[in-house]
Structure formats: structure tokens, C-alpha cells
Amino acid sequence: MTVAGADVAVAGAPFAAHRVLGIETSCDETAAAVLLDGRHIASSVVSSQIDLHARFGGVVPELAGRAHVDLLTPVVAEALAEADLTGADIDAVAVTWGPGLVGSLLVGVSGAKALAMAWGVPFVGVNHLEAHLFASTLEQPDLEPPLVVLLVSGGHTFLVELEAPGRYRLLGQTIDDAAGEAFDKVARYLGLGYPGGPVIDAISAEGDPTAFAFPRALPGATYDFSFSGLKTSVVRTVERHPEAATADVAASFQEAVVDVLVAKTMRAAEHVGATGVCLAGGVAANSLLRSRISEAAASAGIAAYLPSRAMCTDNAAMVAAAGWWRLAHDGPSPLSLGADPNLFLDLIA
Ligand code: KG4
Ligand code: ZN
């Protein structure tokens, strides 16, 4: 079979797409979105599998993959319908090809290739981490680099200097748990359910953040993070103070995480002379992190760019945005592209 659009586009020539369909299946969210001209979100549909995994206290990879198979087609259909378009109107299909759960990624990648071939349009693989970085800037038309971006999700925690789209310099990263993972583990230990971030965020509003002085790891000059000691300290504290109010423990834990995230982000921003700081990833939805980073940026006289909460957690609009830019910059991906569960950002020195 000859697929004209896909074949021509695979030649690697930059491709300007008007309407991009984005697909995201790297973890437990099945998502599809239509993005116009790389910036305007015509639709963004996210079907969360939280209820499916909640009783196991975390994402079960086998269940996630099977659920994506069931959900992908209806979610794509809904995204097209909400944008008032059909497949014939789509100019390119962008999909997350890593990092993430390999079985889940493969569902999205295979589905995206099938749609691109059926519609005769280019296909582009998107790095999920780069998509989160695009999410932090998608809603902000007048960003001026250099920016420092704090990406904090369930699987990753790092600080990058964004010199320009596609040009990322790693400043520091977690040496053990991701920030979201720490929220999830502490919430599970406190019996608060899954996912832990939103519930700790909510319950902390009723707690005293000064009740317990949890450790702030790696306070020195490094931009690296460490959260596993903090989690252990929460466990020890609850063992020693079984009478402690859960809201106080949660609020004190959240305070310790946010303290470190904000201090390092602001120090990095000063170091690189950033015009602003951006948040990205699921933990960027955290209320305390959002208010503290806004206050810190305001007092440093630089901008704070906070994506909407829906744009912080996994979604396909950010995949379409990164895909649109990659298409315009590098051209489409070959249809031989697979899934890479361990993909990291392409960094500059
Ligand atoms: O980016 P994301 O949706 O998925 C990954 O790529 O990992 O991030 C999910 C993570 C989970 O660990 C969840 O607990 C955390 O983001 N999270 C939050 C909040 N909302 C989600 N953490 C703290 N406060 C929140 N409000
Ligand atoms: Zn994510």
C-alpha cells in the first residue's frame, strides 16, 4: 500500500501541520486532543483509569495496557467530535513514544500509526517529558527564554534551563524518588488512597505545616533532589507519634517537599539569569507549590508561568503541541518507530 502523505513526509523534511491530533497513553490516562496551528486547543479529552487502579494502590501495567486498547478509539472519536472535525481534516498524528509503561505506550504508538496510514498523513513520535515542557508554555504566548522549568511528575523530577524550544540544559534531578512518587508513597502509608498528590494537597489545608520539622535533603549548592529520606522520616515520625493528626503529618510533609522544590528552582533561575520560572508535570497542580513559586518569583522580580491544572497532569494537547513543533523542526518520524520506556530528554551541554 502506498500512503502518499506518510511516505513523502518520512523523507525528513520539516512539515507545517495546521491540525494535529495528539495521542497520549504512556501511563494511566488515555488522552486525545486536536491542536490548531501548534497553539489553539480545539479539544482535549482525558479518560483517567484512576478508579481501575485505585484498589491496587498504584498503576498496574497489564491493566493499564488493556484499558488503553478499549479506550483509545472512543477517546479519539470524542476529541474529533468536540473539535467538530473528522479524520479527513487532520494533517498529522502525534503520539507519546516514551518514557512510560511499554505496553501502554505501544497501544498509543500502534493506534497513531494506523490512523496516520489510514488518513495518509504524517506521524510523529513525541517525548512525554518534552510534551510536559510544552504544556508549561502552551498557554503563555509571550514567554521569553531563558527560562528555568521545574518538571515534577510521578516518574520524574528535574530542573532544566530552556534556552529555546528543543534546547534543554539539565541543571539537576532527583537521585532517588520523584516528587510525585513521594506524594503517592506517603499518601499510601497514611491510608489516604491513590493518587496521593491531590489528596495530600486537599487534607493539608486542614493541617499545621509546622507540626513536624521533616528534613530538607541536599540543601547545598546542588540542583539535585532526594525524597526517599523524607518518606522514611514520615514513617518514623508516625511510629513515634501514633496520635498525630494525619492532616498535620500531610501538611508538614508537603511543606518540606515544596520548600526544597521552590528554593532550588529560584536558585537555578538566579544562576542562569532566567526571565521566568515554569512548572510542569502532575505535581505542578499542587496548591502550595503554585502559591509559593508565584510569591518567590514576584519577590525576585521575574515571571512565574503556571500551566492550568489540566495542563499539568497528563493530557494529549501537550503531546500535539510538542509534535507540531517537532514536525516543523525535524519532520515526521519513520513508521518503524517503536516505544521507548526509558526515553529521556535530548539535552544540550
Ligand atoms: O505528570 P503526571 O500526570 O503523570 C506522570 O507522568 O507521572 O503526574 C502524576 C503525579 C502523581 O504522582 C500525582 O500524585 C501527582 O502527580 N499529583 C500531585 C497533585 N496532583 C497530581 N501532587 C501534588 N499535589 C497535587 N495537587
Ligand atoms: Zn506525565
GROMACS .gro file of C-alpha atoms and ligand atoms in nm:
model
  376
    1MET     CA    1   0.000   0.000   0.000
    2THR     CA    2   0.128   0.346  -0.080
    3VAL     CA    3   0.045   0.610   0.174
    4ALA     CA    4   0.134   0.928  -0.008
    5GLY     CA    5   0.132   1.175   0.283
    6ALA     CA    6   0.318   0.947   0.519
    7ASP     CA    7   0.578   0.841   0.260
    8VAL     CA    8   0.658   1.191   0.141
    9ALA     CA    9   0.671   1.318   0.497
   10VAL     CA   10   0.904   1.040   0.619
   11ALA     CA   11   1.172   1.192   0.394
   12GLY     CA   12   1.251   1.413   0.697
   13ALA     CA   13   1.154   1.750   0.553
   14PRO     CA   14   1.005   1.993   0.806
   15PHE     CA   15   0.628   1.974   0.786
   16ALA     CA   16   0.386   2.253   0.877
   17ALA     CA   17   0.068   2.097   1.011
   18HIS     CA   18  -0.247   2.301   1.059
   19ARG     CA   19  -0.449   2.047   1.259
   20VAL     CA   20  -0.263   1.793   1.472
   21LEU     CA   21  -0.427   1.503   1.652
   22GLY     CA   22  -0.231   1.423   1.970
   23ILE     CA   23  -0.248   1.087   2.148
   24GLU     CA   24  -0.118   1.007   2.498
   25THR     CA   25  -0.116   0.659   2.655
   26SER     CA   26   0.214   0.645   2.846
   27CYS     CA   27   0.068   0.567   3.189
   28ASP     CA   28  -0.288   0.551   3.321
   29GLU     CA   29  -0.451   0.829   3.119
   30THR     CA   30  -0.592   0.763   2.773
   31ALA     CA   31  -0.598   1.104   2.607
   32ALA     CA   32  -0.656   1.259   2.265
   33ALA     CA   33  -0.662   1.624   2.157
   34VAL     CA   34  -0.679   1.838   1.847
   35LEU     CA   35  -0.445   2.136   1.832
   36LEU     CA   36  -0.469   2.411   1.570
   37ASP     CA   37  -0.151   2.579   1.440
   38GLY     CA   38   0.053   2.450   1.732
   39ARG     CA   39  -0.121   2.669   1.986
   40HIS     CA   40  -0.502   2.664   1.993
   41ILE     CA   41  -0.663   2.370   2.171
   42ALA     CA   42  -0.973   2.272   1.972
   43SER     CA   43  -1.041   1.974   2.202
   44SER     CA   44  -0.868   1.782   2.480
   45VAL     CA   45  -1.020   1.460   2.612
   46VAL     CA   46  -0.865   1.272   2.905
   47SER     CA   47  -1.005   0.941   3.023
   48SER     CA   48  -0.848   0.857   3.356
   49GLN     CA   49  -0.808   0.500   3.473
   50ILE     CA   50  -0.772   0.607   3.838
   51ASP     CA   51  -1.073   0.402   3.955
   52LEU     CA   52  -0.936   0.092   3.783
   53HIS     CA   53  -0.602   0.111   3.967
   54ALA     CA   54  -0.706   0.271   4.299
   55ARG     CA   55  -0.779  -0.054   4.480
   56PHE     CA   56  -0.425  -0.176   4.400
   57GLY     CA   57  -0.270   0.145   4.539
   58GLY     CA   58  -0.089   0.222   4.213
   59VAL     CA   59  -0.090   0.167   3.839
   60VAL     CA   60  -0.100  -0.200   3.735
   61PRO     CA   61   0.080  -0.205   3.395
   62GLU     CA   62  -0.109  -0.501   3.249
   63LEU     CA   63  -0.448  -0.347   3.336
   64ALA     CA   64  -0.339  -0.007   3.202
   65GLY     CA   65  -0.242  -0.152   2.862
   66ARG     CA   66  -0.569  -0.340   2.826
   67ALA     CA   67  -0.772  -0.034   2.925
   68HIS     CA   68  -0.592   0.179   2.663
   69VAL     CA   69  -0.695  -0.076   2.398
   70ASP     CA   70  -1.061  -0.033   2.499
   71LEU     CA   71  -1.049   0.345   2.542
   72LEU     CA   72  -0.830   0.474   2.261
   73THR     CA   73  -1.084   0.459   1.977
   74PRO     CA   74  -1.371   0.626   2.170
   75VAL     CA   75  -1.139   0.890   2.317
   76VAL     CA   76  -1.005   0.981   1.969
   77ALA     CA   77  -1.362   0.990   1.834
   78GLU     CA   78  -1.464   1.223   2.116
   79ALA     CA   79  -1.167   1.454   2.056
   80LEU     CA   80  -1.256   1.481   1.686
   81ALA     CA   81  -1.626   1.537   1.763
   82GLU     CA   82  -1.551   1.806   2.023
   83ALA     CA   83  -1.332   1.986   1.770
   84ASP     CA   84  -1.614   1.950   1.516
   85LEU     CA   85  -1.381   1.768   1.276
   86THR     CA   86  -1.345   1.427   1.114
   87GLY     CA   87  -1.031   1.226   1.043
   88ALA     CA   88  -1.022   1.372   0.692
   89ASP     CA   89  -0.949   1.716   0.843
   90ILE     CA   90  -0.640   1.604   1.037
   91ASP     CA   91  -0.297   1.694   0.891
   92ALA     CA   92  -0.072   1.491   1.125
   93VAL     CA   93  -0.087   1.247   1.416
   94ALA     CA   94   0.145   1.294   1.717
   95VAL     CA   95   0.186   1.031   1.987
   96THR     CA   96   0.394   0.974   2.300
   97TRP     CA   97   0.656   0.705   2.231
   98GLY     CA   98   0.832   0.724   2.572
   99PRO     CA   99   0.907   0.729   2.855
  100GLY     CA  100   0.632   0.527   3.022
  101LEU     CA  101   0.492   0.176   3.052
  102VAL     CA  102   0.592  -0.017   2.743
  103GLY     CA  103   0.260  -0.198   2.697
  104SER     CA  104   0.067   0.127   2.734
  105LEU     CA  105   0.297   0.319   2.501
  106LEU     CA  106   0.265   0.053   2.233
  107VAL     CA  107  -0.113   0.086   2.226
  108GLY     CA  108  -0.088   0.459   2.151
  109VAL     CA  109   0.200   0.427   1.905
  110SER     CA  110   0.028   0.148   1.709
  111GLY     CA  111  -0.304   0.332   1.710
  112ALA     CA  112  -0.142   0.657   1.594
  113LYS     CA  113   0.042   0.483   1.310
  114ALA     CA  114  -0.279   0.312   1.197
  115LEU     CA  115  -0.466   0.643   1.190
  116ALA     CA  116  -0.182   0.824   1.010
  117MET     CA  117  -0.169   0.550   0.746
  118ALA     CA  118  -0.546   0.538   0.704
  119TRP     CA  119  -0.566   0.917   0.666
  120GLY     CA  120  -0.248   0.941   0.456
  121VAL     CA  121  -0.087   1.199   0.686
  122PRO     CA  122   0.249   1.219   0.868
  123PHE     CA  123   0.310   1.054   1.203
  124VAL     CA  124   0.541   1.195   1.470
  125GLY     CA  125   0.667   1.037   1.793
  126VAL     CA  126   0.676   1.270   2.094
  127ASN     CA  127   0.889   1.251   2.408
  128HIS     CA  128   0.647   1.267   2.705
  129LEU     CA  129   0.891   1.483   2.904
  130GLU     CA  130   0.924   1.732   2.620
  131ALA     CA  131   0.542   1.733   2.597
  132HIS     CA  132   0.525   1.836   2.966
  133LEU     CA  133   0.771   2.119   2.890
  134PHE     CA  134   0.550   2.234   2.602
  135ALA     CA  135   0.249   2.217   2.836
  136SER     CA  136   0.415   2.467   3.066
  137THR     CA  137   0.441   2.719   2.782
  138LEU     CA  138   0.135   2.637   2.564
  139GLU     CA  139  -0.095   2.875   2.746
  140GLN     CA  140   0.164   3.157   2.761
  141PRO     CA  141   0.210   3.333   2.427
  142ASP     CA  142   0.480   3.577   2.538
  143LEU     CA  143   0.743   3.371   2.716
  144GLU     CA  144   1.096   3.494   2.685
  145PRO     CA  145   1.382   3.249   2.728
  146PRO     CA  146   1.596   3.165   2.907
  147LEU     CA  147   1.352   3.001   3.145
  148VAL     CA  148   1.401   2.755   3.426
  149VAL     CA  149   1.146   2.474   3.420
  150LEU     CA  150   1.077   2.250   3.718
  151LEU     CA  151   0.929   1.925   3.591
  152VAL     CA  152   0.775   1.729   3.877
  153SER     CA  153   0.565   1.422   3.795
  154GLY     CA  154   0.502   1.072   3.919
  155GLY     CA  155   0.806   0.938   3.736
  156HIS     CA  156   1.041   1.237   3.708
  157THR     CA  157   1.175   1.535   3.899
  158PHE     CA  158   1.427   1.763   3.735
  159LEU     CA  159   1.524   2.123   3.668
  160VAL     CA  160   1.610   2.233   3.316
  161GLU     CA  161   1.715   2.555   3.158
  162LEU     CA  162   1.503   2.613   2.848
  163GLU     CA  163   1.719   2.809   2.608
  164ALA     CA  164   1.469   2.780   2.321
  165PRO     CA  165   1.217   2.513   2.215
  166GLY     CA  166   1.411   2.188   2.178
  167ARG     CA  167   1.718   2.325   2.359
  168TYR     CA  168   1.722   2.196   2.716
  169ARG     CA  169   2.012   2.201   2.961
  170LEU     CA  170   1.980   1.972   3.262
  171LEU     CA  171   2.056   2.155   3.588
  172GLY     CA  172   1.964   1.885   3.839
  173GLN     CA  173   1.740   1.586   3.900
  174THR     CA  174   1.625   1.351   4.174
  175ILE     CA  175   1.876   1.095   4.287
  176ASP     CA  176   1.603   0.861   4.415
  177ASP     CA  177   1.223   0.906   4.420
  178ALA     CA  178   1.032   1.150   4.201
  179ALA     CA  179   0.835   1.417   4.391
  180GLY     CA  180   0.501   1.270   4.277
  181GLU     CA  181   0.618   0.925   4.382
  182ALA     CA  182   0.693   1.065   4.731
  183PHE     CA  183   0.341   1.212   4.749
  184ASP     CA  184   0.193   0.879   4.636
  185LYS     CA  185   0.401   0.668   4.879
  186VAL     CA  186   0.336   0.892   5.180
  187ALA     CA  187  -0.037   0.905   5.100
  188ARG     CA  188  -0.050   0.528   5.077
  189TYR     CA  189   0.134   0.497   5.410
  190LEU     CA  190  -0.109   0.743   5.572
  191GLY     CA  191  -0.404   0.544   5.431
  192LEU     CA  192  -0.518   0.832   5.211
  193GLY     CA  193  -0.556   0.637   4.887
  194TYR     CA  194  -0.427   0.683   4.535
  195PRO     CA  195  -0.316   0.902   4.366
  196GLY     CA  196  -0.160   1.067   4.667
  197GLY     CA  197  -0.083   1.418   4.539
  198PRO     CA  198  -0.435   1.558   4.515
  199VAL     CA  199  -0.545   1.406   4.847
  200ILE     CA  200  -0.239   1.532   5.039
  201ASP     CA  201  -0.291   1.872   4.876
  202ALA     CA  202  -0.653   1.876   4.999
  203ILE     CA  203  -0.603   1.739   5.351
  204SER     CA  204  -0.303   1.967   5.414
  205ALA     CA  205  -0.537   2.267   5.406
  206GLU     CA  206  -0.671   2.146   5.742
  207GLY     CA  207  -0.330   2.064   5.892
  208ASP     CA  208  -0.047   2.252   6.061
  209PRO     CA  209   0.258   2.262   5.831
  210THR     CA  210   0.485   2.342   6.126
  211ALA     CA  211   0.371   2.042   6.334
  212PHE     CA  212   0.673   1.832   6.230
  213ALA     CA  213   1.012   1.951   6.105
  214PHE     CA  214   1.079   1.698   5.830
  215PRO     CA  215   1.426   1.701   5.670
  216ARG     CA  216   1.513   1.911   5.364
  217ALA     CA  217   1.757   1.690   5.169
  218LEU     CA  218   2.059   1.813   4.970
  219PRO     CA  219   2.029   2.175   5.086
  220GLY     CA  220   2.371   2.279   4.947
  221ALA     CA  221   2.466   2.419   4.610
  222THR     CA  222   2.346   2.120   4.407
  223TYR     CA  223   2.030   2.132   4.199
  224ASP     CA  224   1.970   1.762   4.260
  225PHE     CA  225   1.682   1.640   4.477
  226SER     CA  226   1.629   1.349   4.713
  227PHE     CA  227   1.294   1.244   4.859
  228SER     CA  228   1.341   0.890   4.988
  229GLY     CA  229   1.480   1.005   5.326
  230LEU     CA  230   1.180   1.232   5.372
  231LYS     CA  231   0.943   0.942   5.319
  232THR     CA  232   1.134   0.736   5.576
  233SER     CA  233   1.123   1.027   5.819
  234VAL     CA  234   0.743   1.046   5.783
  235VAL     CA  235   0.717   0.674   5.864
  236ARG     CA  236   0.946   0.709   6.171
  237THR     CA  237   0.754   1.012   6.295
  238VAL     CA  238   0.416   0.838   6.270
  239GLU     CA  239   0.561   0.534   6.450
  240ARG     CA  240   0.683   0.761   6.731
  241HIS     CA  241   0.364   0.972   6.740
  242PRO     CA  242   0.075   0.741   6.657
  243GLU     CA  243  -0.161   1.004   6.798
  244ALA     CA  244  -0.050   1.265   6.542
  245ALA     CA  245  -0.327   1.411   6.327
  246THR     CA  246  -0.294   1.285   5.969
  247ALA     CA  247  -0.360   1.637   5.836
  248ASP     CA  248  -0.063   1.771   6.037
  249VAL     CA  249   0.170   1.499   5.907
  250ALA     CA  250   0.049   1.555   5.548
  251ALA     CA  251   0.084   1.934   5.572
  252SER     CA  252   0.433   1.911   5.725
  253PHE     CA  253   0.540   1.664   5.456
  254GLN     CA  254   0.403   1.884   5.177
  255GLU     CA  255   0.576   2.187   5.330
  256ALA     CA  256   0.912   2.004   5.324
  257VAL     CA  257   0.873   1.896   4.958
  258VAL     CA  258   0.758   2.238   4.837
  259ASP     CA  259   1.028   2.419   5.036
  260VAL     CA  260   1.304   2.228   4.858
  261LEU     CA  261   1.142   2.249   4.513
  262VAL     CA  262   1.095   2.626   4.536
  263ALA     CA  263   1.437   2.701   4.688
  264LYS     CA  264   1.624   2.507   4.419
  265THR     CA  265   1.414   2.641   4.134
  266MET     CA  266   1.469   3.001   4.242
  267ARG     CA  267   1.841   2.949   4.297
  268ALA     CA  268   1.869   2.793   3.949
  269ALA     CA  269   1.675   3.083   3.798
  270GLU     CA  270   1.915   3.331   3.952
  271HIS     CA  271   2.216   3.126   3.843
  272VAL     CA  272   2.117   3.117   3.474
  273GLY     CA  273   1.967   3.467   3.468
  274ALA     CA  274   1.622   3.334   3.377
  275THR     CA  275   1.344   3.577   3.287
  276GLY     CA  276   1.095   3.341   3.449
  277VAL     CA  277   1.023   3.003   3.604
  278CYS     CA  278   0.777   2.744   3.471
  279LEU     CA  279   0.615   2.446   3.636
  280ALA     CA  280   0.538   2.122   3.454
  281GLY     CA  281   0.412   1.773   3.542
  282GLY     CA  282   0.140   1.644   3.771
  283VAL     CA  283   0.287   1.783   4.096
  284ALA     CA  284   0.270   2.130   3.938
  285ALA     CA  285  -0.102   2.109   4.017
  286ASN     CA  286  -0.014   2.134   4.388
  287SER     CA  287  -0.173   2.441   4.550
  288LEU     CA  288   0.112   2.517   4.790
  289LEU     CA  289   0.379   2.479   4.519
  290ARG     CA  290   0.185   2.713   4.292
  291SER     CA  291   0.141   2.984   4.553
  292ARG     CA  292   0.497   2.959   4.688
  293ILE     CA  293   0.662   2.972   4.344
  294SER     CA  294   0.444   3.270   4.247
  295GLU     CA  295   0.544   3.457   4.563
  296ALA     CA  296   0.913   3.372   4.524
  297ALA     CA  297   0.920   3.476   4.158
  298ALA     CA  298   0.739   3.801   4.236
  299SER     CA  299   0.990   3.892   4.505
  300ALA     CA  300   1.279   3.804   4.270
  301GLY     CA  301   1.124   4.027   4.004
  302ILE     CA  302   1.084   3.750   3.744
  303ALA     CA  303   0.778   3.584   3.590
  304ALA     CA  304   0.614   3.261   3.709
  305TYR     CA  305   0.434   3.064   3.438
  306LEU     CA  306   0.190   2.818   3.586
  307PRO     CA  307   0.001   2.596   3.345
  308SER     CA  308  -0.365   2.531   3.427
  309ARG     CA  309  -0.412   2.222   3.644
  310ALA     CA  310  -0.548   2.023   3.347
  311MET     CA  311  -0.233   2.106   3.154
  312CYS     CA  312  -0.006   1.993   3.443
  313THR     CA  313  -0.127   1.634   3.455
  314ASP     CA  314  -0.103   1.400   3.156
  315ASN     CA  315  -0.302   1.516   2.854
  316ALA     CA  316  -0.276   1.496   2.475
  317ALA     CA  317  -0.285   1.870   2.396
  318MET     CA  318   0.074   1.891   2.521
  319VAL     CA  319   0.165   1.592   2.301
  320ALA     CA  320   0.011   1.762   1.997
  321ALA     CA  321   0.199   2.085   2.081
  322ALA     CA  322   0.538   1.912   2.107
  323GLY     CA  323   0.454   1.705   1.797
  324TRP     CA  324   0.359   2.014   1.599
  325TRP     CA  325   0.694   2.174   1.685
  326ARG     CA  326   0.895   1.856   1.614
  327LEU     CA  327   0.720   1.821   1.276
  328ALA     CA  328   0.804   2.180   1.186
  329HIS     CA  329   1.162   2.139   1.310
  330ASP     CA  330   1.270   1.780   1.228
  331GLY     CA  331   0.991   1.647   1.008
  332PRO     CA  332   0.789   1.330   1.075
  333SER     CA  333   0.908   1.011   1.240
  334PRO     CA  334   0.951   0.690   1.042
  335LEU     CA  335   0.664   0.442   1.070
  336SER     CA  336   0.924   0.197   1.207
  337LEU     CA  337   0.938   0.399   1.535
  338GLY     CA  338   0.869   0.179   1.838
  339ALA     CA  339   0.816   0.260   2.205
  340ASP     CA  340   1.099   0.352   2.442
  341PRO     CA  341   1.005   0.313   2.811
  342ASN     CA  342   1.332   0.479   2.924
  343LEU     CA  343   1.346   0.776   2.690
  344PHE     CA  344   1.494   1.096   2.839
  345LEU     CA  345   1.516   1.449   2.704
  346ASP     CA  346   1.767   1.522   2.432
  347LEU     CA  347   1.998   1.759   2.619
  348ILE     CA  348   2.248   2.026   2.523
  349ALA     CA  349   2.571   2.059   2.717
  350KG4     O1  350   0.251   1.410   3.509
  350KG4     P1  351   0.159   1.312   3.571
  350KG4     O2  352   0.010   1.329   3.546
  350KG4     O3  353   0.196   1.165   3.530
  350KG4     C1  354   0.329   1.126   3.515
  350KG4     O4  355   0.382   1.145   3.402
  350KG4     O5  356   0.386   1.081   3.616
  350KG4     O6  357   0.188   1.316   3.729
  350KG4     C2  358   0.122   1.233   3.822
  350KG4     C3  359   0.174   1.265   3.960
  350KG4     C4  360   0.123   1.168   4.067
  350KG4     O7  361   0.233   1.127   4.145
  350KG4     C5  362   0.026   1.254   4.149
  350KG4     O8  363   0.018   1.215   4.286
  350KG4     C6  364   0.088   1.392   4.135
  350KG4     O9  365   0.132   1.397   4.000
  350KG4     N1  366  -0.008   1.500   4.160
  350KG4     C7  367   0.003   1.589   4.262
  350KG4     C8  368  -0.113   1.670   4.256
  350KG4     N2  369  -0.190   1.630   4.151
  350KG4     C9  370  -0.123   1.526   4.092
  350KG4     N3  371   0.099   1.604   4.355
  350KG4    C10  372   0.082   1.702   4.446
  350KG4     N4  373  -0.027   1.783   4.450
  350KG4    C11  374  -0.125   1.772   4.358
  350KG4     N5  375  -0.231   1.852   4.361
  351ZN      ZN  376   0.340   1.292   3.275
   0.00000   0.00000   0.00000
